[in-house]
Short mmCIF file of C-alpha atoms (C1' of nucleotides) in Angstrom, two decimals:
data_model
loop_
_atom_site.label_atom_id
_atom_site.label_comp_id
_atom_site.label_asym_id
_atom_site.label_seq_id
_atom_site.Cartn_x
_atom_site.Cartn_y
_atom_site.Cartn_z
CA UNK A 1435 0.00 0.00 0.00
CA UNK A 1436 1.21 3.53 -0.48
CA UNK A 1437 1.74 5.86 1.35
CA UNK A 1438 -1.22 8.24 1.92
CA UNK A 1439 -1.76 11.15 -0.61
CA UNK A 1440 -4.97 13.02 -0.92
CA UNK A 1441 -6.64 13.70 -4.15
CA UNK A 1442 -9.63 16.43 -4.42
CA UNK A 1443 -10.91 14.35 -7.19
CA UNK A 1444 -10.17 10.51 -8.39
CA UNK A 1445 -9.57 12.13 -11.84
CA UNK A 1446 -5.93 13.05 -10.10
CA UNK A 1447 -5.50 9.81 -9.68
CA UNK A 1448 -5.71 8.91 -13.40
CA UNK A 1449 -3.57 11.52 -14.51
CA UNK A 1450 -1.08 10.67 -12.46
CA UNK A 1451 -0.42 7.31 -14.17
CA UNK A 1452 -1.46 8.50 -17.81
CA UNK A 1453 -0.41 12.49 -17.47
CA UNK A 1454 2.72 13.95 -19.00
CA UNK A 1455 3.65 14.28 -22.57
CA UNK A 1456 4.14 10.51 -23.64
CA UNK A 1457 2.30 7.60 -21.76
CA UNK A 1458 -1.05 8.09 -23.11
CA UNK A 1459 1.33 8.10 -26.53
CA UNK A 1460 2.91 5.19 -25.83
CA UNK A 1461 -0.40 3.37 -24.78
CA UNK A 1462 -2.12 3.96 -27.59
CA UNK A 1463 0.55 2.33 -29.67
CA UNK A 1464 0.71 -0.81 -27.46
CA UNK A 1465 -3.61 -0.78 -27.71
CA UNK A 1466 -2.33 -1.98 -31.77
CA UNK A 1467 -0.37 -5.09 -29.90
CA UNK A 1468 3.14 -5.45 -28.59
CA UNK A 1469 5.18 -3.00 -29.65
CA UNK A 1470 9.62 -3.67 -28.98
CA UNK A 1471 11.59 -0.36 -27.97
CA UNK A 1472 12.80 0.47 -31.28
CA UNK A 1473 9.61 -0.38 -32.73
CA UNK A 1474 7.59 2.53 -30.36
CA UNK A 1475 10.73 4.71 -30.64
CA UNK A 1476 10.02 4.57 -34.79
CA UNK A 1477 6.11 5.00 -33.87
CA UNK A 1478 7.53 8.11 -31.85
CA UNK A 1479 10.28 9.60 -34.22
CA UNK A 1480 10.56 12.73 -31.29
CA UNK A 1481 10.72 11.07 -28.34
CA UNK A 1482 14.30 10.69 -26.47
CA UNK A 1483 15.48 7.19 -26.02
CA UNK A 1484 15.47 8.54 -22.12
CA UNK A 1485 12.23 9.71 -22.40
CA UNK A 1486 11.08 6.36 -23.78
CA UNK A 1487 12.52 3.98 -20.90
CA UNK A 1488 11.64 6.35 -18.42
CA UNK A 1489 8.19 6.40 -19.11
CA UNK A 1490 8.14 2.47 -20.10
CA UNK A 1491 9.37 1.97 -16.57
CA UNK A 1492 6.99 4.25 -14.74
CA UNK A 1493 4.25 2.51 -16.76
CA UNK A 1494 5.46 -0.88 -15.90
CA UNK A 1495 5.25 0.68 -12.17
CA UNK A 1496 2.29 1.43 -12.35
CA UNK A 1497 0.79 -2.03 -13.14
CA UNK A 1498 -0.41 -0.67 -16.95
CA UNK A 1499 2.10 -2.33 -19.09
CA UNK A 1500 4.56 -5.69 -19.14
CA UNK A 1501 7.96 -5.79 -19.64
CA UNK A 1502 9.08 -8.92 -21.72
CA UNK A 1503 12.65 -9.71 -21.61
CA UNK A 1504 14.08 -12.14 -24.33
CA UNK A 1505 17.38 -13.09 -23.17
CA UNK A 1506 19.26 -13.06 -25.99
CA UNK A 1507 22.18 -10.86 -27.97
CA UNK A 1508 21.12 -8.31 -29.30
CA UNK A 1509 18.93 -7.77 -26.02
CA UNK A 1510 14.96 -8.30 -27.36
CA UNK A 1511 12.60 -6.47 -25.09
CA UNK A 1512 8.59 -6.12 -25.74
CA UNK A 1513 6.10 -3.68 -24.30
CA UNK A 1514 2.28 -5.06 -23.87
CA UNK A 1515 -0.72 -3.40 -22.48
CA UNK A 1516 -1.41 -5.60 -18.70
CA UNK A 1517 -4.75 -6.94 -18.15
CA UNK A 1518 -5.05 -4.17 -16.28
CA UNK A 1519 -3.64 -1.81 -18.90
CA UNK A 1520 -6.32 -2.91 -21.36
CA UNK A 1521 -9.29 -1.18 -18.46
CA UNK A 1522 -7.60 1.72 -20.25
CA UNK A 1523 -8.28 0.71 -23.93
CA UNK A 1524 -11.88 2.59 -24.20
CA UNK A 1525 -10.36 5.92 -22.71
CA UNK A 1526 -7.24 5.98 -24.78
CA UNK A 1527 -9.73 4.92 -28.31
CA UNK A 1528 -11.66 8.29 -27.02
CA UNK A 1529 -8.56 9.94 -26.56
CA UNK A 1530 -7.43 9.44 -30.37
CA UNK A 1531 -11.03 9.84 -32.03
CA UNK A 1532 -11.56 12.99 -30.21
CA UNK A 1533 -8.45 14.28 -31.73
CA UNK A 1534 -9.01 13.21 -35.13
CA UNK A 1535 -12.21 15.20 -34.86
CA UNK A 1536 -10.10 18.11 -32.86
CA UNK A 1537 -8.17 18.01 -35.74
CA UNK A 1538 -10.55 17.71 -38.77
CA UNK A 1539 -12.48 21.07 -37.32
CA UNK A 1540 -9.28 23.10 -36.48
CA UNK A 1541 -7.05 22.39 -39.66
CA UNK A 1542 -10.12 21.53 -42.01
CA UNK A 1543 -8.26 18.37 -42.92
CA UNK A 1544 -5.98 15.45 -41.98
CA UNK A 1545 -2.82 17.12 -43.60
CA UNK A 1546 -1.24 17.69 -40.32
CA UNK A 1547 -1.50 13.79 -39.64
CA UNK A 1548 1.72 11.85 -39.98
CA UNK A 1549 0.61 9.38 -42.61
CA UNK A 1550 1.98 5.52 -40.92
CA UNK A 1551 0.40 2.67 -40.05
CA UNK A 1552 -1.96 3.58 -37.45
CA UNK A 1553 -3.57 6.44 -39.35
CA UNK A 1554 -4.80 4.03 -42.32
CA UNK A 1555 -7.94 3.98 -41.43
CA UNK A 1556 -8.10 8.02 -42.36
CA UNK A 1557 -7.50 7.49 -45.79
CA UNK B 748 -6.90 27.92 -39.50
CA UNK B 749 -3.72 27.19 -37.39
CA UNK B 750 -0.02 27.41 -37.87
CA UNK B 751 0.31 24.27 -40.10
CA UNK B 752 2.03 21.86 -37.47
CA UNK B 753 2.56 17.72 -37.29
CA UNK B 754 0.89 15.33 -35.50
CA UNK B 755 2.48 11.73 -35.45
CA UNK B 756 -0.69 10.36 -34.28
CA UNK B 757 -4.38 12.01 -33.65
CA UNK B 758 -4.27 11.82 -29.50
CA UNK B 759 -1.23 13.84 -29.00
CA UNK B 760 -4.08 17.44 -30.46
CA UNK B 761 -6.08 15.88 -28.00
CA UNK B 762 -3.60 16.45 -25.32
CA UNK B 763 -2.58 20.12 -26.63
CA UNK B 764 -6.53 21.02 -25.56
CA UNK B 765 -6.93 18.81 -22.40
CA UNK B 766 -3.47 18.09 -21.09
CA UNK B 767 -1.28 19.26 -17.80
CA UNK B 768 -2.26 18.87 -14.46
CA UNK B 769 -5.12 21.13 -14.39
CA UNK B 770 -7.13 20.82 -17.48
CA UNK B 771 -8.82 17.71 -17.08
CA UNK B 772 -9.96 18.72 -13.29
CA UNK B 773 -11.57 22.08 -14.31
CA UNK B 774 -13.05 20.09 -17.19
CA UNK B 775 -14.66 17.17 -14.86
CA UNK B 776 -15.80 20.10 -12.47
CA UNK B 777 -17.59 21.85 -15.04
CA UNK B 778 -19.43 18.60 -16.27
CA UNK B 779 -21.54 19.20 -13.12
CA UNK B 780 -23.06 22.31 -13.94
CA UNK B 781 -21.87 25.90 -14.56
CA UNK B 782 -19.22 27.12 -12.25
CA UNK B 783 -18.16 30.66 -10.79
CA UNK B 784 -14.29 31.38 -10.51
CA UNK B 785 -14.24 31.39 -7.10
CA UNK B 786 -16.50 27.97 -6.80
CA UNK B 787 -13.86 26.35 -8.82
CA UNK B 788 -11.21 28.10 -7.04
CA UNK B 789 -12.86 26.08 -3.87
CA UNK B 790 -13.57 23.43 -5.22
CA UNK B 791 -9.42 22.87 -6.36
CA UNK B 792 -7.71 24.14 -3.76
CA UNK B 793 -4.31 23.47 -4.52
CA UNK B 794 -4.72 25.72 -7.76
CA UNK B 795 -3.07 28.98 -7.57
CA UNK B 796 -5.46 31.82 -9.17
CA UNK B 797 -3.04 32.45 -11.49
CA UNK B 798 -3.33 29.09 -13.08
CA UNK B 799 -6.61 28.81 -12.86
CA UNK B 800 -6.92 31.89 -15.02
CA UNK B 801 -4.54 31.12 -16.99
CA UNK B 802 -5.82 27.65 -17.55
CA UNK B 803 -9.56 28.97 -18.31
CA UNK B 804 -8.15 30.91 -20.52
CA UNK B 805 -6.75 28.34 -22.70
CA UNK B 806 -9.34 26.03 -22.28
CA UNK B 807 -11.30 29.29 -23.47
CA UNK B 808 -9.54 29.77 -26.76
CA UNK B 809 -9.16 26.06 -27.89
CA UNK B 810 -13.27 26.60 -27.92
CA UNK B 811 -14.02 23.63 -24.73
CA UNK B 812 -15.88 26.22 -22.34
CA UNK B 813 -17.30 29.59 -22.67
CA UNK B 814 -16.44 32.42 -20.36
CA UNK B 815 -19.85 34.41 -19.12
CA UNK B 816 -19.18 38.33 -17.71
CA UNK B 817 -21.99 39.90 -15.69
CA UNK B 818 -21.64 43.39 -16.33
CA UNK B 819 -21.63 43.77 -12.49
CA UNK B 820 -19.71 44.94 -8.99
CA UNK B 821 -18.11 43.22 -8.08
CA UNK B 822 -17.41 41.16 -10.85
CA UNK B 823 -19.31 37.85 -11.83
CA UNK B 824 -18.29 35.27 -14.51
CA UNK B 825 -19.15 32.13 -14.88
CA UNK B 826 -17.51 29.17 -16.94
CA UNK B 827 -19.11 26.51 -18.29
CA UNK B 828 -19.12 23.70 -20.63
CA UNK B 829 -19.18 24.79 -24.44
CA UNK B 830 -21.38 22.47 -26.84
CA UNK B 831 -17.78 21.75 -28.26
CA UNK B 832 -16.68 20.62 -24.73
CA UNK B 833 -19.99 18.44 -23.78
CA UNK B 834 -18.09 15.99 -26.72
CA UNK B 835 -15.41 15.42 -23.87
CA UNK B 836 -17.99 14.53 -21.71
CA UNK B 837 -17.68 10.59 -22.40
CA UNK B 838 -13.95 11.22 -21.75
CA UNK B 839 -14.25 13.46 -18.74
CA UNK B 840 -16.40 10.19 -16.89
CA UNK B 841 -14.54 7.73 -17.90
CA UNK B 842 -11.16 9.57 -16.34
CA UNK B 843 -12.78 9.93 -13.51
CA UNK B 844 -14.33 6.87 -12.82
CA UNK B 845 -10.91 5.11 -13.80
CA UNK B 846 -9.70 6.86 -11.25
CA UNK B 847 -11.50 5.65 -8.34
CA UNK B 848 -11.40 2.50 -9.11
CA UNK B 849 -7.25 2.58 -9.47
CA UNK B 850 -7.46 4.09 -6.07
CA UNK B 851 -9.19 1.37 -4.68
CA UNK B 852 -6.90 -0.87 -6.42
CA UNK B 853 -3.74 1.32 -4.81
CA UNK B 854 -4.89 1.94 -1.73
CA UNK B 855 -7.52 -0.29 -1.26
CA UNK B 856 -10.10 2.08 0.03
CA UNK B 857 -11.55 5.49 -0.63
CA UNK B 858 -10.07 7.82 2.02
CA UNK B 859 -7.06 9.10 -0.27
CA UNK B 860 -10.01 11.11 -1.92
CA UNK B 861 -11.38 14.62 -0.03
CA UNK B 862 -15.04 14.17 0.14
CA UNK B 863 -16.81 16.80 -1.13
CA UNK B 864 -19.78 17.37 -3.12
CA UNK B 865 -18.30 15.63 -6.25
CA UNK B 866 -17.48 12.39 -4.03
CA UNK B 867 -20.94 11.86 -2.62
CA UNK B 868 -22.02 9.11 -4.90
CA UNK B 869 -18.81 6.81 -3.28
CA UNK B 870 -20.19 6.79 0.02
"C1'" DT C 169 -13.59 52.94 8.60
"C1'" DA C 170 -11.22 49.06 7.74
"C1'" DA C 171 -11.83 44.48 6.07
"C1'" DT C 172 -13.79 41.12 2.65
"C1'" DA C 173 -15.22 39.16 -1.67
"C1'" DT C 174 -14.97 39.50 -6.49
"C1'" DA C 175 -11.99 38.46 -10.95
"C1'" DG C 176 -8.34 39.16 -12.48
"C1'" DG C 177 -3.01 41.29 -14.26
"C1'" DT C 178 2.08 41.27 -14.06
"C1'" DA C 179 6.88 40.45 -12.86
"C1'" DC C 180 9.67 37.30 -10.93
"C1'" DT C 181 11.12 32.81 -9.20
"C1'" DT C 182 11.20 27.82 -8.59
"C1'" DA C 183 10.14 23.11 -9.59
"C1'" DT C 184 9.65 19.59 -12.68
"C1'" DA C 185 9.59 17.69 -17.16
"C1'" DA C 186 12.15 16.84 -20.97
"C1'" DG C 187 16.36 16.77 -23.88
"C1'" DT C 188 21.59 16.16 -25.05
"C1'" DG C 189 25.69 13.77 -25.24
"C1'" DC C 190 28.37 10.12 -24.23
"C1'" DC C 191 28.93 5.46 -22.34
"C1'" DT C 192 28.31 -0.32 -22.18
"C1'" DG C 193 28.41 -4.95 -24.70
"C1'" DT C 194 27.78 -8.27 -28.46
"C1'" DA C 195 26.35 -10.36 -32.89
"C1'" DA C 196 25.71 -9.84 -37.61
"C1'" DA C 197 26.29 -7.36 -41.89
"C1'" DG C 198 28.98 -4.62 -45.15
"C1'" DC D 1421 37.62 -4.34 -39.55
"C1'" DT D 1422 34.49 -0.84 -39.10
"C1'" DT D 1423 29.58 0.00 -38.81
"C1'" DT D 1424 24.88 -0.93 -37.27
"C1'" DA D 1425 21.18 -2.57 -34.38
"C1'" DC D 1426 19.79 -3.56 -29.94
"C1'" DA D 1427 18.26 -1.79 -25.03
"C1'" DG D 1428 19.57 0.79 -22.08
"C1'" DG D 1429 22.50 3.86 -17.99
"C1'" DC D 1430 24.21 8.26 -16.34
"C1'" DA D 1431 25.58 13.13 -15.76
"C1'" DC D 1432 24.44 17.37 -17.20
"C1'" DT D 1433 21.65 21.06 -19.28
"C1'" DT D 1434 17.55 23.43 -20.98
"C1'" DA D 1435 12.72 24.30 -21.59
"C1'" DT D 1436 8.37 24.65 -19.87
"C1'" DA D 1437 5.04 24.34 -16.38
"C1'" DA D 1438 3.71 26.01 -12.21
"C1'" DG D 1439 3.96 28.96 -8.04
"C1'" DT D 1440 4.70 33.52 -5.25
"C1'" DA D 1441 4.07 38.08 -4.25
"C1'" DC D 1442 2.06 42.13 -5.00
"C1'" DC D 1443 -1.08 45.12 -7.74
"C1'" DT D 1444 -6.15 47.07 -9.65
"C1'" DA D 1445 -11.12 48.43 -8.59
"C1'" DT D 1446 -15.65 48.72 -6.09
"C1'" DA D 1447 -19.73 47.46 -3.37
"C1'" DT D 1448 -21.08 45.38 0.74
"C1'" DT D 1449 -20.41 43.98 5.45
"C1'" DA D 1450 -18.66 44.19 10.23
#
DNA sequence: TAATATAGGTACTTATAAGTGCCTGTAAAG
DNA sequence: CTTTACAGGCACTTATAAGTACCTATATTA
């Protein structure tokens, strides 16, 4: 158990595992399947490789994603939502549709999306 | 229309208009009805007024609430929901209520969370 | 008559998030 | 035999988010 915090409102409690620039990112790529580090770090052309663990391992901390370890050379390492990750699947498939619309009514179009794999389904 | 700008996949606009640690809890707040400044100011208070203004004001301009001025002394405004913004609602909830139930997982219980008016429904 | 509530603005400072550069070790490819 | 891919670690720096302190103006209340 941790240690005692107090939170004005349980959405506090969300952000704290999903806030910040990248996790909610990062999720959203692992809601497509497993995903290993240089695979999400190609999804993510500007994140840092220290960005990138860091949040992978607060994520992991968190209970939201696994950490697979291959042991082999060159190291293999995959990235999957938990079972518990996945209670997050319906909020982070809001997350993205709202933004395609976000985007749709502020630019007028999908120019300003990134054409790759997970945008497909725009075309 | 905006400064032409990037997006490597559709969530990260969504995060421009409802990220940071502040957003999301004036947000969920004002799903529960029309709000003064100082009511909000109450109702977070761990908010500086400075952010809060500065955060309404954002919020303001990306076209989520709408700021209402009662020509009046001393001043009244009120914030509330824009029709634009109702289309977070689904999100708004579903932060919150993924919230409560991590905390339960955390801390296994509900006293981490300040009961107030919003928290009524978890007792 | 002095304090309070109201909704801010502004300059300055601090805390935290994020980024840069350089390092490890090995196997396979050029 | 040098380069690349792989998954990171670590020290340091910078950018951005957030916080502090002090200011405006007026009507009502104590």
């Amino acid at each position: 158990m941790k240690q005692q915090k107090k939170y004005n409102i349980s959405v506090e409690a969300t952000l704290e595992v999903i806030g910040g620039k990248w996790k909610c990112v990062i999720l959203c790529h692992l809601t497509h399947g497993k995903k290993r580090t240089s695979e999400l770090k190609r999804l993510m052309p500007d994140i840092t490789q220290k960005m990138l663990t860091q949040q992978l391992r607060e994520l992991e901390e968190d209970g939201v994603i696994n950490r697979i370890v291959y042991n082999q050379v060159p190291p293999k390492v995959e990235y999957e939502l938990s079972e518990y990750g996945w209670s997050l699947k319906g909020i982070l498939d809001s997350l993205c549709a709202w933004g395609e619309k976000h985007i749709a009514k502020v630019y007028g179009s999908m120019d300003v999306l990134e054409e790759n794999v997970l945008n497909e389904h725009l075309k």
